[in-house]
CSV table of C-alpha atoms in Angstrom, one decimal:
chain,number,residue,atom,x,y,z
I,1,THR,CA,-12.3,-208.4,-147.0
I,2,ASN,CA,-9.0,-209.5,-148.3
I,3,ALA,CA,-10.3,-210.5,-151.7
I,4,GLY,CA,-8.1,-207.8,-153.4
I,5,SER,CA,-4.9,-209.6,-152.4
I,6,ALA,CA,-5.8,-212.4,-154.8
I,7,PHE,CA,-4.9,-210.0,-157.6
I,8,ASP,CA,-1.2,-209.6,-158.3
I,9,MET,CA,0.9,-207.9,-161.1
I,10,PHE,CA,3.6,-210.7,-160.9
I,11,ASP,CA,3.9,-212.6,-164.2
I,12,VAL,CA,1.9,-210.1,-166.2
I,13,GLN,CA,2.3,-209.9,-170.0
I,14,SER,CA,0.3,-206.7,-170.7
I,15,VAL,CA,-2.3,-204.3,-169.2
I,16,GLU,CA,-4.9,-202.7,-171.4
I,17,VAL,CA,-7.2,-199.9,-170.2
I,18,LEU,CA,-10.5,-199.5,-172.1
I,19,ARG,CA,-12.8,-196.6,-171.2
I,20,GLY,CA,-16.6,-196.7,-171.4
I,21,PRO,CA,-19.0,-199.6,-171.5
I,22,GLN,CA,-17.4,-202.8,-172.7
I,23,GLY,CA,-20.5,-205.0,-172.5
I,24,THR,CA,-20.3,-206.5,-176.0
I,25,LEU,CA,-17.2,-208.5,-175.6
I,26,PHE,CA,-16.5,-208.4,-171.8
I,27,GLY,CA,-20.1,-208.7,-170.6
I,28,ARG,CA,-21.8,-207.7,-167.3
I,29,ASN,CA,-20.4,-205.2,-164.8
I,30,THR,CA,-18.2,-203.4,-167.3
I,31,ILE,CA,-20.1,-200.1,-167.5
I,32,GLY,CA,-17.2,-197.8,-166.7
I,33,GLY,CA,-14.6,-199.6,-168.7
I,34,VAL,CA,-12.2,-202.5,-168.4
I,35,ILE,CA,-8.6,-203.0,-167.1
I,36,ASN,CA,-7.7,-206.1,-169.1
I,37,VAL,CA,-4.7,-207.8,-167.4
I,38,THR,CA,-3.2,-210.5,-169.6
I,39,ARG,CA,-0.8,-213.0,-167.9
I,40,THR,CA,2.0,-214.8,-169.7
I,41,GLU,CA,1.0,-217.9,-171.6
I,42,PRO,CA,2.5,-221.3,-170.7
I,43,THR,CA,5.8,-221.6,-172.6
I,44,GLY,CA,5.6,-225.4,-173.1
I,45,GLU,CA,9.1,-225.6,-171.8
I,46,TRP,CA,10.7,-226.2,-168.4
I,47,GLY,CA,11.4,-222.8,-166.6
I,48,GLY,CA,10.3,-220.5,-163.9
I,49,LYS,CA,11.0,-217.5,-161.7
I,50,ILE,CA,10.7,-216.6,-158.1
I,51,GLU,CA,10.4,-213.3,-156.2
I,52,ALA,CA,10.9,-212.8,-152.4
I,53,ILE,CA,10.2,-209.7,-150.3
I,54,ALA,CA,10.9,-209.1,-146.6
I,55,GLY,CA,9.9,-206.1,-144.5
I,56,ASP,CA,9.2,-204.9,-140.9
I,57,GLU,CA,6.5,-206.5,-138.7
I,58,ASN,CA,8.1,-209.8,-139.8
I,59,MET,CA,6.5,-209.4,-143.2
I,60,THR,CA,7.5,-212.0,-145.9
I,61,GLU,CA,6.1,-212.4,-149.4
I,62,VAL,CA,7.1,-215.1,-151.8
I,63,LYS,CA,5.8,-215.5,-155.3
I,64,ALA,CA,6.8,-218.2,-157.8
I,65,VAL,CA,5.8,-219.4,-161.3
I,66,ILE,CA,6.8,-222.7,-162.9
I,67,ASN,CA,6.4,-223.6,-166.6
I,68,MET,CA,6.5,-227.2,-167.8
I,69,PRO,CA,5.7,-229.0,-171.1
I,70,LEU,CA,2.4,-230.9,-171.5
I,71,GLY,CA,2.9,-233.2,-174.4
I,72,GLU,CA,4.5,-232.1,-177.6
I,73,ARG,CA,2.2,-229.1,-178.3
I,74,GLY,CA,0.9,-228.1,-174.9
I,75,GLY,CA,2.1,-226.3,-171.7
I,76,LEU,CA,1.2,-226.1,-168.0
I,77,LYS,CA,1.9,-223.1,-165.8
I,78,LEU,CA,1.7,-223.1,-162.0
I,79,PHE,CA,1.7,-220.0,-159.8
I,80,ALA,CA,1.8,-219.7,-156.0
I,81,LYS,CA,2.0,-216.8,-153.6
I,82,ASP,CA,2.4,-216.6,-149.8
I,83,ILE,CA,2.2,-213.5,-147.7
I,84,GLN,CA,2.6,-213.4,-143.9
I,85,SER,CA,3.1,-210.6,-141.3
I,86,GLU,CA,2.5,-209.9,-137.7
I,87,SER,CA,-0.5,-207.9,-136.5
I,88,HIS,CA,0.2,-204.2,-136.2
I,89,VAL,CA,-3.0,-203.8,-134.2
I,90,TYR,CA,-1.8,-206.4,-131.7
I,91,LYS,CA,1.4,-204.4,-131.1
I,92,THR,CA,-0.3,-201.0,-130.7
I,93,SER,CA,-3.5,-201.8,-128.8
I,94,PRO,CA,-3.1,-201.6,-125.0
I,95,GLN,CA,-5.4,-204.6,-124.4
I,96,LEU,CA,-3.3,-206.7,-126.9
I,97,GLN,CA,-6.2,-208.0,-128.9
I,98,PRO,CA,-4.7,-209.4,-132.1
I,99,LEU,CA,-6.0,-209.0,-135.6
I,100,VAL,CA,-6.2,-212.3,-137.4
I,101,SER,CA,-6.9,-212.2,-141.1
I,102,THR,CA,-6.3,-215.0,-143.6
I,103,LEU,CA,-7.1,-215.6,-147.2
I,104,GLU,CA,-6.5,-218.9,-149.1
I,105,GLY,CA,-7.6,-219.6,-152.6
I,106,GLU,CA,-7.0,-221.3,-155.9
I,107,ASN,CA,-7.3,-219.8,-159.4
I,108,THR,CA,-7.4,-222.3,-162.3
I,109,ASN,CA,-7.5,-221.3,-166.0
I,110,ILE,CA,-7.6,-223.6,-169.0
I,111,ARG,CA,-7.5,-222.5,-172.6
I,112,LEU,CA,-7.9,-224.8,-175.6
I,113,ILE,CA,-7.2,-223.2,-179.0
I,114,TYR,CA,-7.8,-224.6,-182.5
I,115,ASP,CA,-6.3,-222.6,-185.4
I,116,THR,CA,-6.9,-222.8,-189.1
I,117,ASP,CA,-5.9,-220.4,-191.9
I,118,ASN,CA,-9.1,-218.4,-191.7
I,119,TYR,CA,-10.4,-218.7,-188.1
I,120,GLN,CA,-9.7,-219.7,-184.5
I,121,ILE,CA,-11.9,-221.5,-182.1
I,122,LYS,CA,-11.1,-220.9,-178.4
I,123,TYR,CA,-12.4,-222.4,-175.2
I,124,ILE,CA,-11.7,-220.7,-171.9
I,125,PHE,CA,-12.5,-222.3,-168.5
I,126,GLY,CA,-12.1,-220.4,-165.2
I,127,LEU,CA,-12.4,-221.6,-161.6
I,128,ILE,CA,-11.8,-219.3,-158.6
I,129,GLU,CA,-12.1,-220.6,-155.0
I,130,THR,CA,-11.3,-218.5,-151.9
I,131,ASN,CA,-11.7,-219.0,-148.2
I,132,GLU,CA,-11.3,-216.0,-145.9
I,133,TYR,CA,-11.3,-215.6,-142.1
I,134,ALA,CA,-11.1,-212.4,-140.1
I,135,ASP,CA,-11.1,-211.9,-136.3
I,136,GLU,CA,-10.9,-208.3,-135.0
I,137,ALA,CA,-11.7,-207.1,-131.5
I,138,SER,CA,-10.2,-203.6,-131.0
I,139,TRP,CA,-9.7,-201.8,-134.4
I,140,GLY,CA,-6.8,-200.1,-132.7
I,141,THR,CA,-8.7,-198.6,-129.8
I,142,PRO,CA,-7.7,-199.0,-126.1
I,143,THR,CA,-10.6,-201.3,-125.3
I,144,ILE,CA,-12.5,-204.0,-127.1
I,145,MET,CA,-14.9,-202.3,-129.6
I,146,PHE,CA,-17.3,-204.0,-132.0
I,147,PRO,CA,-15.6,-207.5,-132.2
I,148,VAL,CA,-16.1,-209.3,-135.5
I,149,ALA,CA,-15.5,-213.0,-136.3
I,150,ARG,CA,-16.2,-213.6,-139.9
I,151,THR,CA,-15.7,-216.5,-142.4
I,152,GLN,CA,-16.3,-216.2,-146.1
I,153,GLU,CA,-16.2,-218.8,-148.9
I,154,TYR,CA,-16.5,-218.0,-152.6
I,155,GLU,CA,-16.5,-220.2,-155.7
I,156,GLN,CA,-16.8,-219.1,-159.3
I,157,THR,CA,-16.9,-221.2,-162.5
I,158,SER,CA,-17.1,-219.9,-166.0
I,159,HIS,CA,-17.0,-221.3,-169.5
I,160,GLU,CA,-16.6,-219.4,-172.8
I,161,ILE,CA,-16.4,-220.4,-176.4
I,162,GLN,CA,-15.2,-217.9,-179.0
I,163,PHE,CA,-15.1,-218.1,-182.8
I,164,ILE,CA,-12.7,-215.6,-184.2
I,165,SER,CA,-12.3,-215.0,-187.9
I,166,ASP,CA,-9.2,-214.1,-189.8
I,167,PHE,CA,-10.4,-213.6,-193.4
I,168,ASP,CA,-8.5,-211.9,-196.1
I,169,GLY,CA,-11.5,-209.7,-197.1
I,170,PRO,CA,-12.9,-206.6,-195.5
I,171,LEU,CA,-15.1,-208.4,-193.0
I,172,ASN,CA,-14.0,-210.1,-189.7
I,173,PHE,CA,-15.9,-210.9,-186.6
I,174,VAL,CA,-15.9,-212.5,-183.1
I,175,ALA,CA,-18.8,-214.6,-181.9
I,176,GLY,CA,-19.3,-216.6,-178.7
I,177,ILE,CA,-21.3,-217.9,-175.8
I,178,TYR,CA,-20.6,-217.5,-172.1
I,179,SER,CA,-21.8,-219.0,-168.8
I,180,LEU,CA,-21.1,-218.2,-165.2
I,181,GLU,CA,-22.0,-219.8,-161.9
I,182,THR,CA,-21.0,-218.5,-158.5
I,183,GLU,CA,-21.7,-219.5,-154.9
I,184,ALA,CA,-20.8,-217.3,-151.9
I,185,HIS,CA,-21.3,-217.8,-148.2
I,186,ILE,CA,-20.6,-215.4,-145.2
I,187,ASN,CA,-21.1,-216.0,-141.5
I,188,SER,CA,-20.4,-213.1,-139.2
I,189,GLY,CA,-20.9,-212.0,-135.6
I,190,PRO,CA,-21.2,-211.7,-132.7
I,191,VAL,CA,-22.5,-208.1,-132.4
I,192,ILE,CA,-24.4,-208.2,-135.7
I,193,PRO,CA,-24.9,-211.9,-136.2
I,194,PHE,CA,-26.0,-213.2,-139.6
I,195,ASP,CA,-25.5,-216.1,-142.0
I,196,SER,CA,-26.0,-215.6,-145.7
I,197,SER,CA,-25.6,-217.6,-148.9
I,198,HIS,CA,-25.8,-216.2,-152.5
I,199,GLU,CA,-25.9,-218.0,-155.8
I,200,VAL,CA,-25.7,-216.6,-159.3
I,201,GLU,CA,-26.3,-218.1,-162.8
I,202,ALA,CA,-25.7,-216.1,-165.9
I,203,GLN,CA,-25.6,-217.0,-169.6
I,204,ALA,CA,-24.7,-214.8,-172.6
I,205,VAL,CA,-24.4,-214.9,-176.4
I,206,PHE,CA,-22.4,-212.2,-178.1
I,207,GLY,CA,-20.8,-211.1,-181.4
I,208,GLU,CA,-18.9,-208.2,-182.9
I,209,LEU,CA,-17.9,-207.6,-186.5
I,210,THR,CA,-15.7,-205.0,-188.2
I,211,TYR,CA,-16.1,-204.1,-191.9
I,212,ASP,CA,-13.5,-202.1,-193.9
I,213,LEU,CA,-15.6,-199.8,-196.1
I,214,SER,CA,-12.4,-198.6,-197.8
I,215,ASP,CA,-8.7,-198.2,-197.1
I,216,LEU,CA,-9.6,-195.2,-194.8
I,217,TRP,CA,-13.0,-196.0,-193.4
I,218,SER,CA,-14.2,-198.9,-191.2
I,219,VAL,CA,-17.3,-199.7,-189.1
I,220,THR,CA,-17.7,-201.9,-186.1
I,221,LEU,CA,-21.0,-203.3,-184.8
I,222,GLY,CA,-21.5,-205.6,-181.8
I,223,ALA,CA,-24.2,-206.8,-179.4
I,224,ARG,CA,-24.5,-209.1,-176.4
I,225,TYR,CA,-27.6,-210.7,-174.8
I,226,THR,CA,-27.4,-211.7,-171.1
I,227,GLU,CA,-29.7,-213.6,-168.8
I,228,GLU,CA,-29.1,-214.0,-165.1
I,229,GLU,CA,-30.7,-215.2,-162.0
I,230,LYS,CA,-29.6,-214.6,-158.4
I,231,GLU,CA,-30.9,-216.3,-155.2
I,232,LEU,CA,-30.2,-215.1,-151.6
I,233,ASN,CA,-30.7,-217.2,-148.5
I,234,SER,CA,-30.2,-214.9,-145.5
I,235,THR,CA,-30.7,-215.3,-141.8
I,236,ALA,CA,-30.0,-212.6,-139.1
I,237,TRP,CA,-30.3,-212.7,-135.4
I,238,PRO,CA,-31.2,-209.7,-133.1
I,239,ILE,CA,-28.3,-207.3,-132.7
I,240,GLY,CA,-26.5,-207.7,-129.3
I,241,THR,CA,-28.9,-210.3,-127.9
I,242,GLY,CA,-28.9,-213.0,-130.6
I,243,THR,CA,-25.3,-214.1,-130.2
I,244,ALA,CA,-26.1,-217.4,-128.4
I,245,ASP,CA,-28.7,-218.4,-131.0
I,246,TRP,CA,-26.2,-217.5,-133.8
I,247,LEU,CA,-23.5,-219.7,-132.2
I,248,ALA,CA,-26.0,-222.5,-131.8
I,249,ASN,CA,-27.3,-222.0,-135.4
I,250,ASN,CA,-30.8,-221.8,-134.0
I,251,ARG,CA,-33.1,-220.9,-136.9
I,252,ASP,CA,-36.4,-221.0,-135.0
I,253,PRO,CA,-38.4,-218.1,-136.4
I,254,SER,CA,-39.2,-216.9,-132.9
I,255,VAL,CA,-35.5,-216.0,-132.2
I,256,LEU,CA,-34.7,-214.5,-135.6
I,257,LEU,CA,-34.4,-210.8,-136.6
I,258,VAL,CA,-35.0,-211.5,-140.3
I,259,GLN,CA,-35.0,-214.5,-142.6
I,260,GLY,CA,-35.6,-214.6,-146.3
I,261,ASN,CA,-35.0,-216.5,-149.6
I,262,PRO,CA,-35.6,-213.9,-152.4
I,263,VAL,CA,-34.8,-214.4,-156.1
I,264,PHE,CA,-33.8,-211.8,-158.7
I,265,LYS,CA,-34.0,-212.3,-162.5
I,266,ASP,CA,-33.0,-210.0,-165.3
I,267,ASP,CA,-31.9,-209.9,-168.9
I,268,ASN,CA,-30.1,-207.2,-171.0
I,269,ILE,CA,-29.1,-206.4,-174.5
I,270,SER,CA,-25.9,-204.4,-174.8
I,271,TYR,CA,-24.6,-203.0,-178.1
I,272,ARG,CA,-21.7,-201.0,-179.5
I,273,ALA,CA,-21.2,-199.2,-182.8
I,274,VAL,CA,-18.0,-197.4,-184.0
I,275,ILE,CA,-17.1,-195.6,-187.2
I,276,GLN,CA,-13.4,-194.9,-187.8
I,277,ARG,CA,-11.4,-192.9,-190.3
I,278,ASP,CA,-7.7,-193.3,-190.7
I,279,PHE,CA,-5.4,-190.6,-192.1
I,280,GLU,CA,-1.7,-190.1,-192.5
I,281,TYR,CA,-0.9,-189.1,-189.0
I,282,GLY,CA,-3.6,-190.9,-187.0
I,283,MET,CA,-7.3,-191.6,-186.9
I,284,MET,CA,-10.7,-190.1,-185.8
I,285,TYR,CA,-13.7,-192.0,-184.6
I,286,ALA,CA,-17.2,-191.8,-183.2
I,287,SER,CA,-18.9,-194.5,-181.0
I,288,ILE,CA,-22.0,-195.3,-179.1
I,289,SER,CA,-22.2,-198.1,-176.6
I,290,THR,CA,-24.3,-199.4,-173.8
I,291,GLY,CA,-23.7,-201.6,-170.7
I,292,PHE,CA,-25.2,-202.8,-167.5
I,293,ARG,CA,-24.3,-203.6,-163.9
I,294,SER,CA,-26.1,-206.5,-162.4
I,295,GLY,CA,-28.9,-205.9,-159.9
I,296,GLY,CA,-29.3,-208.2,-156.9
I,297,PHE,CA,-29.1,-208.2,-153.1
I,298,SER,CA,-27.0,-207.2,-150.2
I,299,ILE,CA,-25.4,-210.4,-149.0
I,300,ARG,CA,-25.1,-208.8,-145.5
I,301,ALA,CA,-28.9,-208.4,-145.2
I,302,THR,CA,-30.0,-207.7,-141.5
I,303,SER,CA,-33.4,-206.1,-142.2
I,304,GLU,CA,-36.5,-206.7,-144.3
I,305,GLY,CA,-35.6,-203.8,-146.6
I,306,GLU,CA,-32.2,-205.3,-147.4
I,307,LEU,CA,-33.8,-208.5,-148.5
I,308,ARG,CA,-35.5,-206.6,-151.4
I,309,PRO,CA,-33.5,-206.6,-154.6
I,310,TYR,CA,-32.0,-203.5,-156.2
I,311,GLN,CA,-32.4,-203.1,-159.9
I,312,SER,CA,-29.7,-203.4,-162.6
I,313,GLU,CA,-27.8,-200.2,-163.5
I,314,GLU,CA,-27.8,-199.3,-167.2
I,315,VAL,CA,-25.6,-196.8,-169.1
I,316,ASP,CA,-25.6,-195.2,-172.5
I,317,SER,CA,-22.3,-193.7,-173.7
I,318,MET,CA,-21.3,-191.6,-176.7
I,319,GLU,CA,-17.7,-190.7,-177.6
I,320,LEU,CA,-15.9,-188.6,-180.3
I,321,GLY,CA,-12.1,-188.7,-180.5
I,322,ILE,CA,-9.0,-187.9,-182.5
I,323,ARG,CA,-5.6,-189.6,-182.2
I,324,MET,CA,-2.7,-187.9,-183.9
I,325,GLN,CA,1.1,-188.2,-184.0
I,326,PRO,CA,2.1,-185.4,-186.3
I,327,THR,CA,5.8,-185.9,-185.6
I,328,ASP,CA,8.0,-188.5,-184.0
I,329,ASN,CA,8.2,-186.5,-180.8
I,330,SER,CA,4.6,-185.3,-180.4
I,331,GLN,CA,1.2,-186.8,-179.9
I,332,ILE,CA,-2.3,-185.3,-179.7
I,333,ASN,CA,-5.3,-187.0,-178.2
I,334,ILE,CA,-8.7,-185.2,-178.1
I,335,THR,CA,-11.8,-186.9,-176.7
I,336,TYR,CA,-15.4,-185.9,-176.0
I,337,PHE,CA,-17.7,-188.3,-174.2
I,338,ASP,CA,-21.1,-188.2,-172.6
I,339,THR,CA,-22.5,-190.9,-170.3
I,340,GLU,CA,-26.1,-191.2,-169.0
I,341,TYR,CA,-27.0,-193.7,-166.2
I,342,THR,CA,-30.3,-195.3,-165.4
I,343,ASP,CA,-31.0,-196.8,-161.9
I,344,MET,CA,-27.4,-195.9,-160.8
I,345,GLN,CA,-26.2,-198.0,-157.9
I,346,VAL,CA,-24.6,-196.1,-155.0
I,347,ASN,CA,-23.2,-197.5,-151.7
I,348,VAL,CA,-24.8,-195.7,-148.8
I,349,VAL,CA,-23.7,-196.0,-145.2
I,350,VAL,CA,-26.6,-195.6,-142.7
I,351,GLY,CA,-25.5,-194.7,-139.2
């Protein structure tokens, strides 16, 4: 898959690395931590920048961002990226079977923010659409080996509303609701021909509050409740002999290897508690937190066993730490953490 190429460090404002489960504010699938990449906000003024790279194999890469005003108090930012190169496999394989791989997509984000003296209301909309195609016949070997022609489409839509307080007193909090819908489709063959569609719906409500017990002590408490449902619609044809029926999209049960339409439902409550004490040269803290990674299905199911769902992975984590800067030129960080997994998900390749 080329999905990773949709991520780019161009036009990034900051990168934050958070260790341990972050399910309270960041939600599902954040059991090991979060790399929170924040891109620059629209400036509300005309401007932009461009970056171009050229390399061997006729590789070219062009990235550009444009800012423009949107009324008197708004802004719009557009970003585009184009990467092209020749096939290295085509040049090195004796049979000259080229590698064709393309990824096209759109990523749209909309943020609406309402500010007052004591709180902020934020609405975040996200839309990701990608279309991918890959055609490989040789994998660099002298002869054709395990040819694959694959198309993939993916669409994700999310909505989030946050209420963020900014009170003068010792108590402040974040509360919100979140919803997610995704649709994915993959069609692949000819050696292992299958066609699969996958849909996900998830909703969550969350909150986290921080209370200053004194000038030195503070406590943070948070929780998130998530419900989700996944549906798989998968069809596979016999390996090696089902190519013609796959090409003809023949779904007569008599010619199929496996077909199924299973559904997976789950819910989860994740929580986080932190107590922190500040002192002259730093701070010390203790925390407990939980998180979960969604269960579901293998979208590339080609057997009855792969149509059965795997369960959600859950994690309980405890951490103790000290952060100190005794002098301008020294820093001391000491951390102890313990993590326990339940129903841990592991990728296994079966030969």
